[in-house]
CSV table of C-alpha atoms in Angstrom, one decimal:
chain,number,residue,atom,x,y,z
Q,7,GLY,CA,15.8,-8.4,41.2
Q,8,ALA,CA,19.3,-7.9,39.2
Q,9,VAL,CA,20.5,-4.7,37.6
Q,10,THR,CA,19.9,-4.8,34.0
Q,11,ALA,CA,21.2,-1.4,32.9
Q,12,HIS,CA,23.5,1.4,34.5
Q,13,GLY,CA,24.9,4.6,33.5
Q,14,PRO,CA,24.2,8.2,33.3
Q,15,ARG,CA,20.5,9.3,32.6
Q,16,GLU,CA,21.1,10.7,29.0
Q,17,ALA,CA,22.9,7.4,28.1
Q,18,LEU,CA,20.0,5.2,29.4
Q,19,LEU,CA,17.5,7.2,27.4
Q,20,ALA,CA,19.5,7.0,24.1
Q,21,SER,CA,19.7,3.3,24.8
Q,22,GLY,CA,16.3,2.5,23.3
Q,23,SER,CA,15.7,-0.1,25.8
Q,24,GLU,CA,12.6,-1.0,27.7
Q,25,LEU,CA,14.0,1.1,30.6
Q,26,ALA,CA,14.2,4.1,28.3
Q,27,ASP,CA,10.5,3.8,27.4
Q,28,ARG,CA,9.7,3.8,31.0
Q,29,LEU,CA,11.8,6.6,31.7
Q,30,LEU,CA,10.1,8.6,29.0
Q,31,GLY,CA,6.7,7.8,30.4
Q,32,ALA,CA,8.0,9.0,34.0
Q,33,ALA,CA,9.3,12.2,32.4
Q,34,ALA,CA,5.7,12.7,30.6
Q,35,ALA,CA,4.1,12.3,33.9
Q,36,ALA,CA,6.4,14.8,35.5
Q,37,SER,CA,6.1,17.3,32.9
Q,38,LEU,CA,2.3,17.3,33.6
Q,39,ASP,CA,2.9,17.6,37.3
Q,40,ASP,CA,5.3,20.6,36.9
Q,41,LEU,CA,2.3,22.7,35.2
Q,42,PRO,CA,0.3,25.1,37.6
Q,43,GLU,CA,-3.2,23.8,38.1
Q,44,ALA,CA,-4.6,27.0,36.2
Q,45,SER,CA,-2.4,26.5,33.0
Q,46,ARG,CA,-3.0,22.6,32.8
Q,47,SER,CA,-5.5,22.8,30.1
Q,48,PRO,CA,-6.3,19.8,27.8
Q,49,ALA,CA,-4.5,21.1,25.2
Q,50,GLU,CA,-1.2,21.3,27.1
Q,51,ALA,CA,-1.8,18.0,28.5
Q,52,ALA,CA,-2.4,16.5,25.3
Q,53,ALA,CA,1.0,18.2,23.9
Q,54,ALA,CA,2.8,16.7,26.7
Q,55,LEU,CA,1.7,13.4,26.1
Q,56,ALA,CA,2.1,13.5,22.2
Q,57,LYS,CA,5.8,14.8,23.1
Q,58,ALA,CA,6.3,11.8,25.3
Q,59,ALA,CA,4.7,9.3,22.8
Q,60,GLU,CA,6.9,10.7,20.2
Q,61,GLY,CA,9.9,10.1,22.2
Q,62,ALA,CA,8.6,6.6,23.0
Q,63,SER,CA,7.9,5.9,19.2
Q,64,ALA,CA,11.5,7.2,18.4
Q,65,ALA,CA,13.0,4.8,21.0
Q,66,GLY,CA,10.8,2.0,19.7
Q,67,ALA,CA,12.0,2.5,16.2
Q,68,LYS,CA,15.6,2.5,17.5
Q,69,ALA,CA,15.0,-0.7,19.3
Q,70,SER,CA,13.2,-2.3,16.4
Q,71,ALA,CA,16.2,-1.7,14.1
Q,72,THR,CA,18.6,-3.7,16.4
Q,73,PRO,CA,19.4,-7.1,15.4
Q,74,PRO,CA,17.9,-10.3,17.3
Q,75,GLY,CA,19.1,-10.9,20.6
Q,76,GLY,CA,19.7,-7.1,21.4
Q,77,VAL,CA,17.5,-4.6,23.1
Q,78,SER,CA,14.3,-5.9,23.8
Q,79,ARG,CA,10.9,-4.1,22.7
Q,80,LEU,CA,7.7,-3.4,24.6
Q,81,THR,CA,5.6,-4.6,21.6
Q,82,THR,CA,6.7,-7.5,19.5
Q,83,ALA,CA,6.5,-7.7,15.8
Q,84,GLU,CA,3.6,-9.8,14.5
Q,85,ARG,CA,5.0,-13.3,13.2
Q,86,ARG,CA,3.5,-13.3,9.6
Q,87,GLN,CA,3.5,-15.9,6.8
Q,88,THR,CA,3.5,-14.8,3.2
Q,89,GLY,CA,2.0,-16.6,0.4
Q,90,SER,CA,-0.9,-19.0,0.4
Q,91,PHE,CA,-2.6,-20.8,3.4
Q,92,SER,CA,-0.8,-23.6,4.7
Q,93,SER,CA,-2.4,-27.1,4.6
Q,94,GLY,CA,-2.4,-27.2,8.3
Q,95,ILE,CA,-5.2,-24.5,8.4
Q,96,TYR,CA,-7.5,-26.8,6.4
Q,97,THR,CA,-6.5,-29.8,8.4
Q,98,THR,CA,-7.1,-28.1,11.6
Q,99,TYR,CA,-10.9,-27.3,10.5
Q,100,LEU,CA,-11.4,-30.9,9.3
Q,101,ARG,CA,-10.2,-32.3,12.7
Q,102,ALA,CA,-12.6,-29.8,14.3
Q,103,LEU,CA,-15.5,-31.3,12.0
Q,104,GLY,CA,-14.7,-34.7,13.1
Q,105,THR,CA,-13.6,-37.7,11.3
Q,106,ALA,CA,-16.9,-39.6,11.1
Q,107,SER,CA,-18.7,-36.5,10.3
Q,108,VAL,CA,-16.5,-35.8,7.6
Q,109,TRP,CA,-16.8,-39.5,6.1
Q,110,SER,CA,-20.7,-39.2,6.4
Q,111,TYR,CA,-20.7,-35.8,4.6
Q,112,PHE,CA,-18.8,-37.4,1.6
Q,113,ALA,CA,-21.1,-40.4,1.6
Q,114,LEU,CA,-24.2,-38.3,1.4
Q,115,LEU,CA,-22.8,-36.0,-1.3
Q,116,VAL,CA,-21.9,-39.4,-3.1
Q,117,LEU,CA,-25.6,-40.5,-2.8
Q,118,THR,CA,-26.8,-37.1,-3.9
Q,119,TYR,CA,-25.1,-37.0,-7.1
Q,120,SER,CA,-25.3,-40.5,-7.7
Q,121,THR,CA,-29.3,-39.9,-7.8
Q,122,PHE,CA,-28.7,-36.6,-10.1
Q,123,LEU,CA,-26.8,-39.0,-12.5
Q,124,LEU,CA,-29.5,-41.7,-12.6
Q,125,ALA,CA,-32.0,-39.0,-13.3
Q,126,ASP,CA,-30.1,-37.9,-16.2
Q,127,LEU,CA,-29.6,-41.4,-17.4
Q,128,TRP,CA,-33.2,-42.4,-17.1
Q,129,LEU,CA,-34.1,-39.2,-19.2
Q,130,VAL,CA,-31.7,-40.3,-21.9
Q,131,ARG,CA,-32.9,-43.8,-22.2
Q,132,TRP,CA,-36.5,-42.5,-22.2
Q,133,TRP,CA,-35.8,-40.1,-24.9
Q,134,ILE,CA,-33.9,-42.3,-27.3
Q,135,GLY,CA,-36.5,-45.1,-26.8
Q,136,ASP,CA,-33.5,-47.6,-25.9
Q,137,ALA,CA,-34.4,-51.2,-25.0
Q,138,GLY,CA,-33.4,-50.5,-21.3
Q,139,PRO,CA,-35.2,-50.2,-17.9
Q,140,ALA,CA,-37.7,-47.8,-19.5
Q,141,ALA,CA,-38.5,-50.1,-22.4
Q,142,GLY,CA,-42.1,-51.3,-22.2
Q,143,LEU,CA,-43.3,-49.0,-19.5
Q,144,PRO,CA,-46.0,-46.3,-20.1
Q,145,THR,CA,-45.4,-42.7,-20.1
Q,146,ALA,CA,-47.0,-42.1,-17.0
Q,147,SER,CA,-44.7,-44.6,-15.2
Q,148,ARG,CA,-41.5,-43.2,-17.0
Q,149,ALA,CA,-42.5,-39.7,-15.8
Q,150,GLY,CA,-43.2,-41.0,-12.2
Q,151,VAL,CA,-39.6,-42.7,-12.1
Q,152,TYR,CA,-38.1,-39.4,-13.2
Q,153,SER,CA,-40.1,-37.2,-11.0
Q,154,GLY,CA,-39.2,-39.3,-7.9
Q,155,LEU,CA,-35.4,-39.3,-8.8
Q,156,CYS,CA,-35.6,-35.4,-9.3
Q,157,LEU,CA,-37.4,-35.1,-6.0
Q,158,GLY,CA,-34.9,-37.4,-4.3
Q,159,PHE,CA,-32.2,-35.4,-5.7
Q,160,ILE,CA,-33.6,-32.1,-4.2
Q,161,ALA,CA,-34.2,-33.6,-0.8
Q,162,LEU,CA,-30.6,-34.9,-0.6
Q,163,ILE,CA,-29.0,-31.8,-1.6
Q,164,ILE,CA,-31.0,-29.9,1.1
Q,165,GLY,CA,-30.2,-32.6,3.6
Q,166,SER,CA,-26.4,-32.6,2.9
Q,167,SER,CA,-26.2,-28.9,3.2
Q,168,ILE,CA,-28.3,-28.9,6.7
Q,169,PHE,CA,-26.1,-31.8,7.8
Q,170,PHE,CA,-22.7,-29.7,6.9
Q,171,THR,CA,-24.3,-26.7,8.7
Q,172,VAL,CA,-24.7,-28.8,11.8
Q,173,ILE,CA,-21.1,-30.1,12.0
Q,174,SER,CA,-19.7,-26.8,11.0
Q,175,VAL,CA,-21.4,-25.1,13.9
Q,176,ARG,CA,-19.9,-27.8,16.1
Q,177,ALA,CA,-16.5,-27.3,14.6
Q,178,SER,CA,-16.8,-23.5,15.2
Q,179,ALA,CA,-17.6,-23.8,18.8
Q,180,ALA,CA,-14.6,-26.3,19.3
Q,181,MET,CA,-12.3,-23.9,17.5
Q,182,HIS,CA,-13.6,-21.0,19.6
Q,183,ARG,CA,-12.9,-23.0,22.8
Q,184,SER,CA,-9.4,-23.8,21.8
Q,185,THR,CA,-8.7,-20.5,20.7
Q,186,LEU,CA,-10.0,-18.9,23.9
Q,187,ARG,CA,-8.1,-21.3,26.0
Q,188,ARG,CA,-4.8,-20.5,24.4
Q,189,VAL,CA,-5.4,-16.8,24.9
Q,190,ILE,CA,-6.3,-17.5,28.6
Q,191,TYR,CA,-3.5,-19.6,29.4
Q,192,ALA,CA,-0.9,-17.3,27.4
Q,193,PRO,CA,2.0,-16.3,29.7
Q,194,LEU,CA,2.0,-12.6,31.0
Q,195,GLY,CA,4.7,-11.6,28.7
Q,196,TRP,CA,2.6,-12.2,25.8
Q,197,TYR,CA,-0.3,-9.9,27.1
Q,198,ASP,CA,2.3,-7.3,27.7
Q,199,SER,CA,3.9,-7.5,24.3
Q,200,THR,CA,0.9,-8.0,22.3
Q,201,PRO,CA,-1.6,-4.9,21.5
Q,202,SER,CA,-5.1,-5.7,22.7
Q,203,GLY,CA,-6.5,-4.3,19.4
Q,204,ARG,CA,-4.6,-7.1,17.5
Q,205,VAL,CA,-6.2,-9.7,19.7
Q,206,LEU,CA,-9.7,-8.2,19.4
Q,207,SER,CA,-9.2,-7.9,15.5
Q,208,ARG,CA,-8.5,-11.6,15.4
Q,209,PHE,CA,-11.3,-12.6,17.7
Q,210,THR,CA,-14.0,-10.5,15.6
Q,211,SER,CA,-13.0,-10.7,11.9
Q,212,ASP,CA,-10.9,-14.0,11.7
Q,213,LEU,CA,-13.5,-16.0,13.9
Q,214,ASN,CA,-16.4,-14.3,12.2
Q,215,THR,CA,-14.8,-15.6,8.8
Q,216,VAL,CA,-14.5,-19.0,10.2
Q,217,ASP,CA,-18.1,-19.0,11.6
Q,218,ILE,CA,-19.6,-17.9,8.5
Q,219,LYS,CA,-17.8,-17.8,5.3
Q,220,LEU,CA,-15.8,-20.7,5.8
Q,221,SER,CA,-18.3,-23.1,6.2
Q,222,MET,CA,-20.8,-21.7,3.6
Q,223,ASP,CA,-17.7,-21.8,1.0
Q,224,VAL,CA,-16.7,-25.2,1.9
Q,225,ASP,CA,-20.2,-26.6,1.4
Q,226,ASN,CA,-20.7,-24.8,-2.1
Q,227,LEU,CA,-17.2,-26.0,-3.1
Q,228,MET,CA,-18.1,-29.5,-2.6
Q,229,HIS,CA,-21.3,-29.5,-4.4
Q,230,MET,CA,-19.7,-27.7,-7.1
Q,231,PHE,CA,-17.1,-30.4,-7.4
Q,232,PHE,CA,-19.4,-33.1,-7.1
Q,233,GLN,CA,-21.5,-31.7,-9.7
Q,234,ALA,CA,-18.7,-30.9,-12.0
Q,235,ALA,CA,-17.3,-34.3,-11.9
Q,236,THR,CA,-20.5,-35.9,-12.5
Q,237,MET,CA,-21.2,-34.0,-15.6
Q,238,VAL,CA,-17.7,-34.4,-16.9
Q,239,GLY,CA,-17.7,-37.9,-16.4
Q,240,LEU,CA,-21.2,-38.3,-18.0
Q,241,ILE,CA,-19.9,-36.3,-21.1
Q,242,ALA,CA,-16.5,-38.0,-21.3
Q,243,SER,CA,-18.1,-41.5,-21.4
Q,244,THR,CA,-19.3,-40.5,-24.8
Q,245,THR,CA,-16.6,-38.2,-26.0
Q,246,TRP,CA,-13.3,-38.6,-24.6
Q,247,VAL,CA,-11.8,-35.5,-26.1
Q,248,LEU,CA,-13.8,-33.4,-23.8
Q,249,ALA,CA,-12.3,-35.0,-20.8
Q,250,VAL,CA,-8.8,-33.7,-21.8
Q,251,VAL,CA,-10.4,-30.2,-22.1
Q,252,ALA,CA,-11.8,-30.4,-18.6
Q,253,ALA,CA,-8.5,-31.4,-17.2
Q,254,GLY,CA,-6.9,-28.3,-18.8
Q,255,VAL,CA,-9.7,-26.2,-17.5
Q,256,PHE,CA,-9.3,-27.6,-14.0
Q,257,ALA,CA,-5.5,-27.1,-14.1
Q,258,VAL,CA,-6.2,-23.3,-14.9
Q,259,PHE,CA,-8.7,-22.9,-12.2
Q,260,CYS,CA,-6.5,-24.4,-9.7
Q,261,PHE,CA,-3.7,-21.8,-10.7
Q,262,ALA,CA,-6.2,-19.0,-10.4
Q,263,THR,CA,-7.5,-20.1,-7.0
Q,264,LEU,CA,-3.8,-20.1,-5.6
Q,265,VAL,CA,-2.9,-16.6,-7.1
Q,266,ALA,CA,-6.4,-15.2,-5.5
Q,267,ASP,CA,-5.6,-17.1,-2.2
Q,268,ARG,CA,-2.2,-15.2,-1.8
Q,269,SER,CA,-3.7,-11.9,-2.7
Q,270,ILE,CA,-6.8,-12.2,-0.3
Q,271,ARG,CA,-4.4,-13.3,2.6
Q,272,GLU,CA,-2.3,-10.1,2.3
Q,273,VAL,CA,-5.3,-8.0,1.8
Q,274,ARG,CA,-7.0,-9.4,5.0
Q,275,ARG,CA,-3.6,-8.8,7.1
Q,276,ILE,CA,-3.5,-5.3,5.9
Q,277,ALA,CA,-7.0,-4.8,7.2
Q,278,ASN,CA,-6.4,-6.5,10.5
Q,279,ASN,CA,-3.3,-4.4,11.1
Q,280,ALA,CA,-5.4,-1.2,10.1
Q,281,VAL,CA,-8.0,-2.0,12.6
Q,282,SER,CA,-5.6,-3.0,15.4
Q,283,PRO,CA,-4.8,0.5,16.7
Q,284,ILE,CA,-8.4,1.7,16.5
Q,285,MET,CA,-9.4,-1.3,18.8
Q,286,SER,CA,-6.4,-0.7,21.1
Q,287,ASN,CA,-7.4,3.1,21.5
Q,288,ILE,CA,-11.1,2.0,22.1
Q,289,ALA,CA,-10.2,-0.6,24.7
Q,290,GLU,CA,-7.6,1.9,26.6
Q,291,ILE,CA,-10.7,4.5,26.7
Q,292,LYS,CA,-13.0,2.0,28.2
Q,293,VAL,CA,-10.8,0.8,30.9
Q,294,GLY,CA,-9.5,4.2,31.6
Q,295,THR,CA,-12.7,6.3,31.5
Q,296,PRO,CA,-12.5,7.9,35.0
Q,297,LEU,CA,-8.6,8.8,34.5
Q,298,VAL,CA,-9.5,10.3,31.2
Q,299,ARG,CA,-12.3,12.4,32.4
Q,300,ALA,CA,-10.3,13.4,35.5
Q,301,MET,CA,-7.2,14.7,33.4
Q,302,ARG,CA,-9.5,16.0,30.5
Q,303,LEU,CA,-7.7,13.9,27.9
Q,304,GLY,CA,-10.8,13.5,25.6
Q,305,SER,CA,-9.3,15.7,22.9
Q,306,PHE,CA,-6.0,13.6,23.0
Q,307,PHE,CA,-7.8,10.4,22.6
Q,308,ALA,CA,-10.2,11.9,20.0
Q,309,ALA,CA,-7.3,13.2,18.1
Q,310,ARG,CA,-5.3,9.7,18.2
Q,311,GLN,CA,-8.4,7.8,17.1
Q,312,SER,CA,-8.8,10.2,14.2
Q,313,ALA,CA,-5.2,9.7,13.1
Q,314,ALA,CA,-5.7,6.1,13.4
Q,315,ILE,CA,-9.0,6.0,11.1
Q,316,GLY,CA,-7.6,8.2,8.4
């Protein structure tokens, strides 16, 4: 390979490059080897590793302060997007649901709340005794029609929720496969620069949100929207002033949703970043359990885990 850096050892250590991090790791290993067998206690080993970690952290902090295109770092900074969620996230989820499934779900919702509207109109005509479809029918027949419409609405609302549950499970499976495929086929440099805890945090918390909360929230949102639109349309057909009030309330609701969306996004990111070092430490212990036991470094990893937790 080509020579990427040259110079005295002190200058290379002060450069804050990737080579400096490797030299610090080698120095930590050498400091452990220099200790006599009788004096190489777990506390001394942990102290030597902690000193090496402080040196690596200082080098990493110095490297992070360099401008883009300067000295490379072993761990890349997380690419983050501030503000609300982009529309591409929802587009990806709708694409995973499938075009035919989405339109079928919308048609089922229209049929569901059309039945709800017919039941209300039938009750109004029955109550005011208008010469409409209910005129001339006995009370038992009127009650039977109304009961049938109500039972049909209940069956349709349950059926639409079950249908969306089925297609959302299929969408979650498709998104799981796509995410796993991207991680498996990622370049080796991505694995070297991305902490394992960050990947585990995404696969546990974020995908769990997609599997459970996203599908449930979307289904509830659609049912609430169609129900509100049906009721507002029915009221506005008799009093147009309420339609203006409903439009204002809807604008306020959209603004509050946008503000809450941005706040929830940042809180979720803070939580993921807090969990990442904990998951990384657990992954390192699991992979290097024989080495940790042989070098008696359990106290070091326990102290690091305690520091990450709180």
